[in-house]
Every structure is written in C-alpha cells, then in structure tokens.
Short mmCIF file of C-alpha atoms in Angstrom, two decimals:
data_model
loop_
_atom_site.label_atom_id
_atom_site.label_comp_id
_atom_site.label_asym_id
_atom_site.label_seq_id
_atom_site.Cartn_x
_atom_site.Cartn_y
_atom_site.Cartn_z
CA MET A 14 -8.23 -52.97 -97.48
CA SER A 15 -5.09 -55.07 -97.29
CA ASP A 16 -2.07 -54.65 -99.52
CA ILE A 17 -1.50 -56.97 -102.46
CA ALA A 18 1.84 -58.66 -103.05
CA ILE A 19 3.00 -58.31 -106.65
CA SER A 20 6.13 -59.27 -108.53
CA PHE A 21 7.06 -57.76 -111.85
CA GLU A 22 9.93 -56.53 -113.96
CA LEU A 23 10.67 -52.82 -114.05
CA ASN A 24 13.08 -51.58 -116.71
CA GLY A 25 14.69 -55.00 -116.82
CA GLU A 26 15.02 -55.49 -113.06
CA LYS A 27 12.92 -57.91 -111.06
CA ARG A 28 10.84 -56.27 -108.35
CA ARG A 29 8.52 -57.27 -105.53
CA ALA A 30 6.13 -54.86 -103.87
CA ALA A 31 3.08 -54.70 -101.64
CA VAL A 32 0.57 -52.22 -103.03
CA ALA A 33 -2.78 -50.90 -101.89
CA PRO A 34 -5.65 -51.90 -104.20
CA ASN A 35 -6.40 -48.28 -105.07
CA LEU A 36 -2.79 -47.31 -105.79
CA LEU A 37 -2.51 -46.17 -109.40
CA LEU A 38 0.44 -47.32 -111.46
CA VAL A 39 1.49 -43.75 -112.21
CA ASP A 40 1.61 -42.95 -108.49
CA TYR A 41 3.54 -46.12 -107.77
CA LEU A 42 6.14 -45.26 -110.41
CA ARG A 43 6.49 -41.62 -109.45
CA ASP A 44 6.23 -41.85 -105.66
CA HIS A 45 7.52 -45.32 -104.80
CA GLU A 46 10.11 -45.84 -107.53
CA GLN A 47 10.98 -42.16 -107.99
CA LEU A 48 10.58 -42.56 -111.75
CA LYS A 49 9.20 -39.17 -112.75
CA GLY A 50 9.18 -39.71 -116.51
CA ALA A 51 5.52 -40.72 -116.58
CA LYS A 52 3.68 -37.41 -116.17
CA ILE A 53 0.24 -36.89 -114.71
CA GLY A 54 -1.85 -34.95 -117.20
CA CYS A 55 -5.55 -35.48 -117.69
CA SER A 56 -5.80 -38.32 -115.13
CA ARG A 57 -8.41 -40.07 -117.24
CA GLY A 58 -6.38 -41.91 -119.85
CA VAL A 59 -6.89 -39.43 -122.64
CA CYS A 60 -3.74 -37.30 -122.98
CA GLY A 61 -1.14 -40.07 -122.88
CA SER A 62 1.52 -38.13 -120.95
CA CYS A 63 1.68 -41.02 -118.44
CA THR A 64 2.22 -43.67 -121.14
CA VAL A 65 4.43 -46.62 -120.16
CA LEU A 66 4.90 -50.00 -121.80
CA VAL A 67 3.35 -53.00 -120.08
CA ASP A 68 4.41 -56.23 -121.76
CA GLY A 69 5.35 -54.13 -124.76
CA THR A 70 2.03 -52.39 -125.23
CA PRO A 71 1.43 -48.70 -124.48
CA VAL A 72 -0.70 -48.13 -121.42
CA ALA A 73 -1.90 -45.01 -119.62
CA ALA A 74 -0.42 -45.44 -116.16
CA CYS A 75 -3.09 -43.15 -114.70
CA SER A 76 -5.74 -45.65 -115.78
CA LYS A 77 -4.14 -48.76 -114.39
CA PHE A 78 -3.86 -49.90 -110.84
CA ALA A 79 -0.45 -50.95 -109.60
CA PHE A 80 -1.71 -54.45 -108.73
CA GLN A 81 -2.49 -54.99 -112.43
CA ILE A 82 1.23 -55.16 -113.32
CA ASP A 83 1.63 -58.37 -111.31
CA GLN A 84 3.74 -60.79 -113.39
CA ALA A 85 4.17 -58.18 -116.13
CA SER A 86 7.13 -56.33 -117.58
CA VAL A 87 7.05 -52.54 -117.32
CA ILE A 88 9.24 -50.14 -119.28
CA THR A 89 9.35 -46.44 -118.48
CA VAL A 90 11.30 -43.78 -120.34
CA GLU A 91 14.06 -44.11 -117.74
CA GLY A 92 14.66 -47.67 -118.94
CA LEU A 93 15.41 -46.85 -122.57
CA ALA A 94 18.92 -45.41 -122.56
CA ASN A 95 21.93 -47.68 -122.37
CA GLY A 96 24.15 -45.85 -119.94
CA ASP A 97 24.96 -42.50 -121.52
CA ARG A 98 23.78 -43.66 -124.93
CA LEU A 99 20.24 -42.66 -125.72
CA ASP A 100 17.83 -45.04 -127.37
CA PRO A 101 17.53 -44.31 -131.12
CA VAL A 102 14.01 -43.01 -130.59
CA GLN A 103 15.17 -40.65 -127.86
CA GLN A 104 18.05 -39.48 -130.04
CA ALA A 105 15.71 -38.84 -132.96
CA PHE A 106 13.48 -36.71 -130.74
CA VAL A 107 16.54 -34.70 -129.64
CA ASP A 108 17.84 -34.30 -133.18
CA HIS A 109 14.48 -33.08 -134.49
CA ALA A 110 13.74 -30.87 -131.46
CA ALA A 111 10.53 -32.85 -131.19
CA PHE A 112 9.42 -31.20 -127.98
CA GLN A 113 8.83 -27.77 -126.56
CA CYS A 114 7.77 -27.97 -122.92
CA GLY A 115 8.61 -31.68 -122.86
CA TYR A 116 5.62 -32.76 -120.80
CA CYS A 117 4.30 -35.15 -123.43
CA THR A 118 7.72 -36.33 -124.58
CA SER A 119 8.22 -39.47 -122.51
CA GLY A 120 4.75 -40.70 -123.49
CA MET A 121 5.37 -39.91 -127.15
CA ILE A 122 8.70 -41.75 -127.07
CA LEU A 123 7.23 -44.86 -125.48
CA LEU A 124 4.30 -44.80 -127.88
CA THR A 125 6.85 -44.64 -130.71
CA LYS A 126 8.75 -47.60 -129.25
CA ALA A 127 5.53 -49.63 -129.32
CA LEU A 128 4.71 -48.47 -132.83
CA LEU A 129 8.13 -49.45 -134.17
CA SER A 130 7.98 -52.83 -132.47
CA GLN A 131 4.87 -53.59 -134.53
CA HIS A 132 5.59 -51.64 -137.71
CA ALA A 133 9.24 -51.53 -138.69
CA ASN A 134 8.49 -49.28 -141.63
CA PRO A 135 5.35 -47.32 -140.78
CA ASP A 136 3.88 -44.99 -143.37
CA ARG A 137 2.88 -41.46 -142.43
CA ALA A 138 -0.80 -42.38 -142.00
CA THR A 139 0.09 -45.15 -139.55
CA ILE A 140 2.36 -42.82 -137.58
CA ILE A 141 -0.39 -40.21 -137.37
CA GLU A 142 -2.94 -42.81 -136.32
CA TRP A 143 -0.71 -44.03 -133.50
CA LEU A 144 0.35 -40.58 -132.37
CA SER A 145 -3.28 -39.50 -132.19
CA SER A 146 -3.39 -41.54 -128.96
CA ASN A 147 -1.33 -38.86 -127.21
CA VAL A 148 -1.67 -35.09 -126.97
CA CYS A 149 1.00 -32.41 -127.37
CA ARG A 150 -0.43 -29.16 -126.02
CA CYS A 151 2.47 -27.26 -127.62
CA THR A 152 1.21 -28.70 -130.94
CA GLY A 153 4.67 -29.66 -132.12
CA TYR A 154 3.36 -32.56 -134.14
CA SER A 155 5.35 -31.90 -137.32
CA GLN A 156 8.65 -32.33 -135.51
CA ILE A 157 7.36 -35.36 -133.62
CA ILE A 158 6.25 -37.06 -136.84
CA ALA A 159 9.61 -36.27 -138.42
CA ALA A 160 11.36 -37.75 -135.38
CA VAL A 161 9.30 -40.93 -135.59
CA GLU A 162 10.05 -41.31 -139.30
CA ASP A 163 13.75 -40.81 -138.58
CA ALA A 164 13.67 -43.20 -135.62
CA ALA A 165 12.10 -45.86 -137.81
CA GLN A 166 14.88 -45.43 -140.34
CA ARG A 167 17.57 -45.59 -137.63
CA GLN A 168 16.01 -48.66 -136.11
CA ARG A 169 15.92 -50.43 -139.47
CA GLN A 170 19.63 -49.75 -139.82
CA VAL A 171 20.33 -51.23 -136.38
CA VAL A 172 18.00 -54.23 -136.61
CA PRO A 173 18.38 -56.09 -139.93
CA MET B 17 -10.02 -33.16 -111.36
CA LYS B 18 -11.47 -33.37 -107.90
CA PHE B 19 -12.08 -30.76 -105.24
CA VAL B 20 -10.39 -31.64 -102.00
CA PRO B 21 -10.90 -29.29 -99.03
CA ALA B 22 -7.73 -27.36 -98.27
CA ALA B 23 -6.11 -28.64 -101.44
CA GLY B 24 -8.42 -27.26 -104.12
CA LEU B 25 -8.75 -28.91 -107.50
CA ILE B 26 -6.31 -31.76 -107.89
CA ALA B 27 -5.91 -34.61 -110.35
CA THR B 28 -7.19 -38.05 -109.46
CA SER B 29 -4.49 -40.12 -107.81
CA PHE B 30 -4.03 -42.60 -105.00
CA ARG B 31 -4.61 -39.70 -102.63
CA THR B 32 -8.09 -39.04 -103.96
CA LEU B 33 -9.34 -42.42 -105.13
CA PRO B 34 -12.00 -43.92 -102.92
CA ARG B 35 -11.06 -46.92 -100.83
CA PHE B 36 -12.63 -50.16 -101.96
CA ARG B 37 -12.40 -53.89 -101.43
CA LEU B 38 -10.71 -55.74 -104.27
CA VAL B 39 -12.06 -59.07 -105.51
CA ARG B 40 -9.87 -60.77 -108.12
CA ALA B 41 -12.33 -63.26 -109.57
CA ASP B 42 -11.06 -66.45 -111.18
CA GLY B 43 -14.43 -67.51 -112.54
CA ILE B 44 -17.77 -66.10 -113.66
CA ALA B 45 -19.63 -67.55 -110.66
CA GLU B 46 -17.22 -65.90 -108.24
CA ALA B 47 -17.59 -62.55 -110.00
CA VAL B 48 -21.39 -62.77 -110.05
CA ALA B 49 -21.50 -63.66 -106.35
CA ALA B 50 -19.25 -60.71 -105.55
CA LEU B 51 -21.45 -58.41 -107.62
CA ASP B 52 -24.57 -59.64 -105.87
CA GLY B 53 -23.06 -59.16 -102.44
CA SER B 54 -21.81 -55.65 -103.02
CA ASP B 55 -23.61 -52.41 -102.19
CA GLN B 56 -21.79 -50.40 -104.83
CA PRO B 57 -19.73 -52.61 -107.13
CA ALA B 58 -17.46 -51.66 -110.01
CA VAL B 59 -16.25 -54.16 -112.57
CA LEU B 60 -12.66 -53.93 -113.76
CA ALA B 61 -11.79 -55.46 -117.13
CA GLY B 62 -9.65 -53.07 -119.18
CA GLY B 63 -10.16 -50.28 -116.68
CA THR B 64 -9.97 -47.44 -119.18
CA ASP B 65 -13.39 -46.00 -118.31
CA LEU B 66 -12.99 -46.22 -114.54
CA PRO B 67 -10.81 -43.10 -114.09
CA ALA B 68 -13.49 -41.03 -115.81
CA ARG B 69 -16.12 -42.50 -113.51
CA PHE B 70 -13.97 -41.79 -110.47
CA ASN B 71 -13.56 -38.23 -111.68
CA GLU B 72 -17.33 -38.00 -111.94
CA GLY B 73 -17.64 -38.92 -108.27
CA PHE B 74 -18.21 -42.68 -108.49
CA ALA B 75 -17.07 -44.33 -105.28
CA PRO B 76 -17.44 -48.13 -105.39
CA SER B 77 -17.38 -50.21 -102.25
CA ASP B 78 -15.96 -53.19 -104.17
CA LEU B 79 -13.82 -53.48 -107.28
CA ILE B 80 -14.36 -56.81 -109.01
CA ASP B 81 -11.51 -57.67 -111.34
CA ILE B 82 -12.76 -59.97 -114.13
CA SER B 83 -9.70 -59.64 -116.37
CA ARG B 84 -8.37 -63.10 -115.39
CA ILE B 85 -11.56 -65.00 -116.26
CA ALA B 86 -10.54 -66.98 -119.35
CA PRO B 87 -14.02 -67.65 -120.88
CA LEU B 88 -14.66 -63.91 -120.96
CA ARG B 89 -11.62 -63.40 -123.17
CA GLU B 90 -12.64 -65.91 -125.83
CA VAL B 91 -14.31 -65.60 -129.22
CA ARG B 92 -16.12 -68.67 -130.49
CA ILE B 93 -18.77 -69.91 -132.89
CA ALA B 94 -21.89 -71.27 -131.16
CA GLY B 95 -24.50 -72.62 -133.55
CA ASN B 96 -25.22 -69.94 -136.13
CA ALA B 97 -23.82 -67.10 -134.08
CA ILE B 98 -20.51 -65.70 -133.04
CA GLU B 99 -19.99 -65.18 -129.31
CA ILE B 100 -17.54 -62.59 -128.11
CA GLY B 101 -16.45 -62.64 -124.46
CA ALA B 102 -17.06 -59.38 -122.66
CA ALA B 103 -13.42 -59.04 -121.59
CA VAL B 104 -12.06 -59.30 -125.14
CA VAL B 105 -9.74 -56.36 -125.68
CA HIS B 106 -10.49 -54.25 -128.77
CA ALA B 107 -7.08 -54.85 -130.37
CA LYS B 108 -7.43 -58.62 -130.02
CA GLY B 109 -11.10 -58.76 -130.96
CA CYS B 110 -10.77 -56.95 -134.26
CA ALA B 111 -7.78 -59.11 -135.19
CA HIS B 112 -9.32 -62.41 -134.06
CA PRO B 113 -9.34 -65.02 -136.86
CA LEU B 114 -13.04 -65.89 -136.32
CA ILE B 115 -14.09 -62.25 -136.55
CA GLN B 116 -11.88 -61.73 -139.58
CA GLN B 117 -13.34 -64.83 -141.23
CA HIS B 118 -17.04 -64.45 -140.45
CA LEU B 119 -17.51 -60.70 -140.03
CA PRO B 120 -14.62 -58.90 -141.72
CA SER B 121 -16.69 -55.72 -141.94
CA LEU B 122 -17.08 -55.74 -138.13
CA ALA B 123 -13.35 -56.38 -137.74
CA HIS B 124 -12.64 -53.32 -139.88
CA ALA B 125 -15.09 -51.07 -138.02
CA TRP B 126 -13.95 -52.38 -134.62
CA SER B 127 -10.33 -51.61 -135.48
CA ARG B 128 -11.16 -47.92 -135.85
CA ILE B 129 -12.92 -47.08 -132.59
CA ALA B 130 -11.09 -45.23 -129.79
CA ASN B 131 -7.33 -44.81 -130.34
CA VAL B 132 -4.43 -47.22 -130.59
CA ARG B 133 -3.40 -46.97 -126.92
CA ILE B 134 -6.96 -47.43 -125.66
CA ARG B 135 -7.52 -50.35 -128.04
CA PHE B 136 -4.69 -52.27 -126.37
CA SER B 137 -6.40 -52.09 -122.95
CA ALA B 138 -10.12 -51.43 -123.28
CA THR B 139 -12.61 -54.26 -123.68
CA ILE B 140 -15.79 -54.53 -125.71
CA GLY B 141 -17.72 -55.30 -122.52
CA GLY B 142 -16.40 -52.22 -120.78
CA ASN B 143 -17.33 -50.13 -123.80
CA LEU B 144 -20.90 -51.40 -123.57
CA MET B 145 -21.37 -51.41 -119.81
CA ALA B 146 -20.13 -47.84 -119.48
CA ARG B 147 -23.52 -47.11 -121.09
CA ARG B 148 -22.24 -43.86 -122.57
CA THR B 149 -23.84 -42.68 -125.80
CA ARG B 150 -20.46 -41.50 -127.11
CA TYR B 151 -18.94 -44.99 -126.93
CA GLU B 152 -19.19 -46.81 -130.22
CA GLY B 153 -19.46 -50.51 -129.43
CA ALA B 154 -23.22 -50.49 -129.02
CA ILE B 155 -23.66 -48.53 -132.26
CA LEU B 156 -21.94 -51.26 -134.26
CA LEU B 157 -23.59 -54.11 -132.39
CA SER B 158 -27.08 -52.60 -132.62
CA ALA B 159 -26.75 -52.42 -136.38
CA LEU B 160 -25.76 -56.10 -136.37
CA ASP B 161 -28.82 -56.99 -134.24
CA ALA B 162 -26.56 -58.41 -131.54
CA ARG B 163 -27.71 -59.66 -128.15
CA LEU B 164 -25.95 -59.07 -124.85
CA ARG B 165 -25.89 -62.01 -122.47
CA LEU B 166 -25.96 -61.09 -118.79
CA ARG B 167 -25.37 -63.41 -115.86
CA SER B 168 -26.75 -62.76 -112.40
CA VAL B 169 -27.39 -65.01 -109.42
CA LYS B 170 -30.81 -65.69 -111.00
CA GLY B 171 -29.23 -67.02 -114.20
CA ASP B 172 -28.71 -65.81 -117.74
CA THR B 173 -30.77 -63.22 -119.54
CA GLU B 174 -30.33 -61.54 -122.91
CA ILE B 175 -31.11 -58.04 -124.08
CA ARG B 176 -30.77 -56.41 -127.47
CA ALA B 177 -27.59 -54.37 -127.92
CA GLU B 178 -29.54 -51.14 -128.35
CA GLU B 179 -31.26 -51.68 -124.99
CA ILE B 180 -27.96 -51.10 -123.21
CA TRP B 181 -28.69 -47.36 -123.28
CA THR B 182 -32.07 -47.58 -121.56
CA ALA B 183 -32.84 -50.98 -120.04
CA ALA B 184 -32.98 -51.62 -116.31
CA LEU B 185 -30.42 -54.38 -115.89
CA PRO B 186 -30.88 -57.15 -113.33
CA ARG B 187 -29.21 -56.43 -109.99
CA GLY B 188 -25.60 -57.54 -109.96
CA ALA B 189 -25.68 -58.51 -113.63
CA LEU B 190 -22.37 -59.29 -115.31
CA LEU B 191 -22.13 -58.96 -119.07
CA THR B 192 -20.54 -62.21 -120.16
CA HIS B 193 -20.94 -62.41 -123.94
CA ILE B 194 -21.98 -60.52 -127.03
CA VAL B 195 -23.90 -62.78 -129.40
CA ILE B 196 -24.05 -61.84 -133.08
CA PRO B 197 -26.29 -63.96 -135.32
CA LEU B 198 -24.43 -64.87 -138.49
CA ARG B 199 -27.20 -64.29 -141.01
CA LYS B 200 -26.78 -64.81 -144.72
CA GLY B 201 -25.13 -61.86 -146.43
CA LEU B 202 -24.58 -59.92 -143.21
CA GLN B 203 -22.36 -56.90 -143.84
CA LEU B 204 -21.60 -53.76 -141.88
CA ASP B 205 -20.45 -50.32 -142.89
CA TYR B 206 -19.47 -47.74 -140.30
CA ALA B 207 -19.14 -44.08 -141.21
CA ARG B 208 -16.99 -42.38 -138.60
CA GLU B 209 -15.41 -39.57 -140.56
CA LEU B 210 -17.74 -36.89 -139.17
CA ARG B 211 -17.38 -37.92 -135.53
CA PRO B 212 -18.24 -36.29 -133.13
CA ILE B 213 -21.02 -34.59 -135.11
CA LEU B 214 -22.51 -37.84 -136.32
CA THR B 215 -21.58 -41.47 -136.84
CA GLN B 216 -23.66 -44.05 -138.65
CA ALA B 217 -23.58 -47.83 -138.81
CA VAL B 218 -25.46 -49.67 -141.55
CA ALA B 219 -25.92 -53.42 -141.63
CA ILE B 220 -27.52 -55.36 -144.46
CA GLU B 221 -28.36 -59.01 -144.95
CA ASP B 222 -29.89 -61.11 -147.70
CA ASP B 223 -33.24 -62.18 -146.25
CA ALA B 224 -34.33 -59.37 -143.95
CA PRO B 225 -34.41 -55.58 -143.82
CA GLY B 226 -31.16 -53.93 -142.90
CA ARG B 227 -30.59 -51.68 -139.89
CA VAL B 228 -29.27 -48.15 -139.64
CA VAL B 229 -27.97 -46.71 -136.37
CA THR B 230 -27.28 -43.00 -136.32
CA ALA B 231 -25.51 -41.49 -133.34
CA THR B 232 -24.26 -38.22 -131.98
CA GLU B 233 -22.31 -38.18 -128.74
CA HIS B 234 -25.02 -36.61 -126.65
CA VAL B 235 -28.29 -38.48 -127.05
CA ILE B 236 -29.43 -42.06 -127.39
CA PRO B 237 -28.68 -43.25 -130.94
CA CYS B 238 -31.53 -43.66 -133.41
CA LEU B 239 -32.15 -47.14 -134.83
CA ARG B 240 -34.16 -47.55 -138.03
CA ALA B 241 -35.01 -50.44 -140.30
CA LEU B 242 -33.59 -50.23 -143.80
CA ASN B 243 -36.77 -51.21 -145.63
CA SER B 244 -36.23 -48.75 -148.42
CA ARG B 245 -33.11 -48.33 -150.49
CA GLU B 246 -33.89 -44.63 -150.73
CA ALA B 247 -31.40 -42.95 -148.43
CA ALA B 248 -33.39 -39.74 -148.15
CA SER B 249 -36.47 -41.69 -147.16
CA VAL B 250 -34.66 -43.60 -144.44
CA ALA B 251 -32.90 -40.48 -143.20
CA GLY B 252 -36.27 -38.74 -143.01
CA GLU B 253 -37.21 -41.06 -140.18
CA ILE B 254 -34.33 -39.92 -138.01
CA GLU B 255 -35.23 -38.78 -134.50
CA LEU B 256 -32.29 -37.18 -132.76
CA ASN B 257 -32.87 -34.18 -130.54
CA ASP B 258 -29.22 -33.36 -130.22
CA PRO B 259 -28.40 -30.36 -128.03
CA VAL B 260 -25.48 -29.31 -130.23
CA THR B 261 -26.45 -29.93 -133.86
CA SER B 262 -29.74 -29.04 -135.52
CA ALA B 263 -32.14 -31.81 -136.53
CA ALA B 264 -32.23 -30.56 -140.12
CA TYR B 265 -28.46 -30.74 -140.44
CA LEU B 266 -28.29 -34.20 -138.88
CA LYS B 267 -30.98 -35.41 -141.28
CA ARG B 268 -29.04 -34.13 -144.26
CA VAL B 269 -25.72 -35.54 -143.05
CA SER B 270 -27.35 -38.89 -142.29
CA ALA B 271 -28.81 -39.08 -145.80
CA THR B 272 -25.51 -38.15 -147.43
CA LEU B 273 -23.58 -40.71 -145.41
CA LEU B 274 -26.20 -43.35 -146.09
CA GLU B 275 -25.89 -42.84 -149.85
CA ARG B 276 -22.15 -43.39 -149.57
CA GLN B 277 -22.54 -46.37 -147.27
CA LEU B 278 -25.05 -48.13 -149.50
CA THR B 279 -22.69 -47.58 -152.42
CA ARG B 280 -19.84 -49.11 -150.42
CA LEU B 281 -22.10 -52.02 -149.55
CA SER B 282 -22.80 -52.38 -153.28
CA LEU B 283 -26.51 -51.72 -152.98
CA PRO B 284 -28.41 -50.01 -155.78
#
C-alpha cells in the first residue's frame, strides 16, 4: 500500500503531501497539519462536526480520504479569519452566542459560508434546510439561525 | 465506533480503517477489470456510504475509485430514454438541464433526498449500490420504471430498479447508468413528509398504469400498479411487514398520502 502524492491548496497556501490511501481527510488535517477545528463526531458523515469546504462545497472530512483532495482547494475554520479580524460569519456566531460546548461550531460556520456563497439572502426555510445537515447536541439552533441571518445581512453590506 | 483490543470503543479513523489497495480508474474498462480481479472490492464514487460500511465491519481488499471516469458523470438522452451516469452527484443531477427539462418532477424529488451536505458529495449510483432500504434513490426510480445498467467482464446487463434490493448481481458488476424511459405524460410525486415512518413515490403516465412505491426504512419497499384511481383500493394491496409500525397504520397512511399525491398529480 504505497503512499499517494497529492498537491492541493489549504487555507490559501499551496501544499504537497504523500498520503496513505486509507488516511481520512479529517485525520490528515488534525494530525498532519495540526488543524484541530474539524472535530471527529459520528465518524460516518452524519453529524457534520468535521465539515470543511472542498472547492467551496461543504464536505464531511471523516467521509473523505485525503487523496481525494488532490488538485482541490480546502478551507478549514482556521482559514477564515484575517489576522485578528474574524470572518463576518464567525463574528455573528460570537455576537449571538451561537454555541454552547462549541463542538459543532466550526462545522456550522463552514456550512454557513457555503450557504451564503450560494444564497446571498437566504430565507429562514433555506437556512433551516441547510443547517439540518449538521447536528448541535446542545440544541442551540435558535441562536445559530439568528447568527446565520445576521451573517447574511453583514455579508450583503460588505459585498455589494 | 469500533472495538479495538486495549483501546476499547473508538471512532473510525486512519488508525482503524482496514488497509486496502487503491485503484484510481480512468475508464470503465479499467474499473471493471479491477472489480473482477479483486477478492473483496469496494467502489468509491462519492464515498458517503463507505464510512458506515467500514463501521459495520466491511474490510475491502481493493478500493476502486470511479469518480474520475467522465462518462459516469454525464446525463444524456439516448433514444426515448434519459441516461444518468452512476457517478452523477445528487446536487448536480437534480439541477441538470436535461432532467429539469424532461423530468422536472424527478428533479424536484431528487433535490429533497438526504441533506444539503450529503447532496454535494453522494452519487445516485452509490445510493443505489448501497442496497439499503432506507436510501431513497431506488424508491423514486422504481416508480419511474427505470432500469439499471451494469457492466461486468461478461458485458452489459440490465435489471429493474426495484430488483436492486433483492437481485443477485453479476460478479464484479459496476453500475454504469440509470435508464429512465421517457413515456408520454410521465410524472412523479414523492411524499417524504412522514419519513422515516413511511415514504411514497407515485408515477403516472398517459398510456399505461401508474406505479406506487411505498417504503419504510426497515423492509423492502412495496411496489404496486396504479390500475385503480381509488386510493383506498390501491393502499389495500400494500404488503409491508415493518418491525416498527403496524400494518394497519401503514395502510391508512399510504391511502391518505396517495389521495394527496393523486390530487397533486391532477388525477380525479
């Protein structure tokens, strides 16, 4: 079982790596890149706590092998802030206290980034449909929905 | 979760996944040859079902990646049918112009299965070949009287969509296409609001009886011909020995949904 050479972009930086065929993306990010934002939850692609963006679409990193990101662009929650300035979605989550234990938060934020890239002005039903992809075991959905609505508004103010 | 001696129950990760040989196929013939030559193959397209299978103890000797095979990602019209490549991702399939044009009711139903995140990765072929009664692709396609085209080293063969739950597939068979005949007046309605208790797909067409597929998550879905427009009569033929929900309740729910679906399909 020989390693596979891959090249990809991680949070805006070009990377090359040699990965075992059975190395999961979430393990590569957490153990090889020390990016701990993607959390291991259900390990079967259901809970969404390991969500990252691959070429702009939300993906469960526990359900993808590392070799599958060859030639792709990967964004994790660590890649959102600009220096000390949080991304508008992150700031909205902070302002609305849209987390309790925080385990689902990075996945929720990245799912929201993907949602807002496709729907600049999502209605509540669309937000709920998208957020139903991920699970918050603390059940803080009201605050999360409020944060997404606020983030959408902030993003519309930034991007004409 | 997996039990590992001395470690107890731990989540699936690189440390617990079985070792396998990876084949990144560039063409259908290469994939079929790899399937035929493998003792215990697994096919990787979207990959969303594989973690569950690993968690259930599946340990393939070979992982055959078909995601780069272009013909499997295409939707096209062939004669009087629409052919959907097995590696078409849900999000792209339901938004494909040909599906939207020729089978808008399928596009609508297809856009509602799974969740948004899964729809960006999972494929219609993976949904079918998982052969799980709780997955919805075969429910929709059975109602539409679709055929599944399989390629093995012996050539192509086709089975009906509903046979995916029970048929013995040829050794090393690769699902390549889903073929839906475009019959006159073909329309689909999918009732999903009571999932997981019961879902129901109804297809009608102008010149032949319609088809009703009623499913719970636990047993093989029930397929019936829609000869009568009487919902109660059709629902009376239901045969679902579900371990969770009583047969009487399922019959009543099926009839109620069918009334609504026939109304939506503008049938008397």
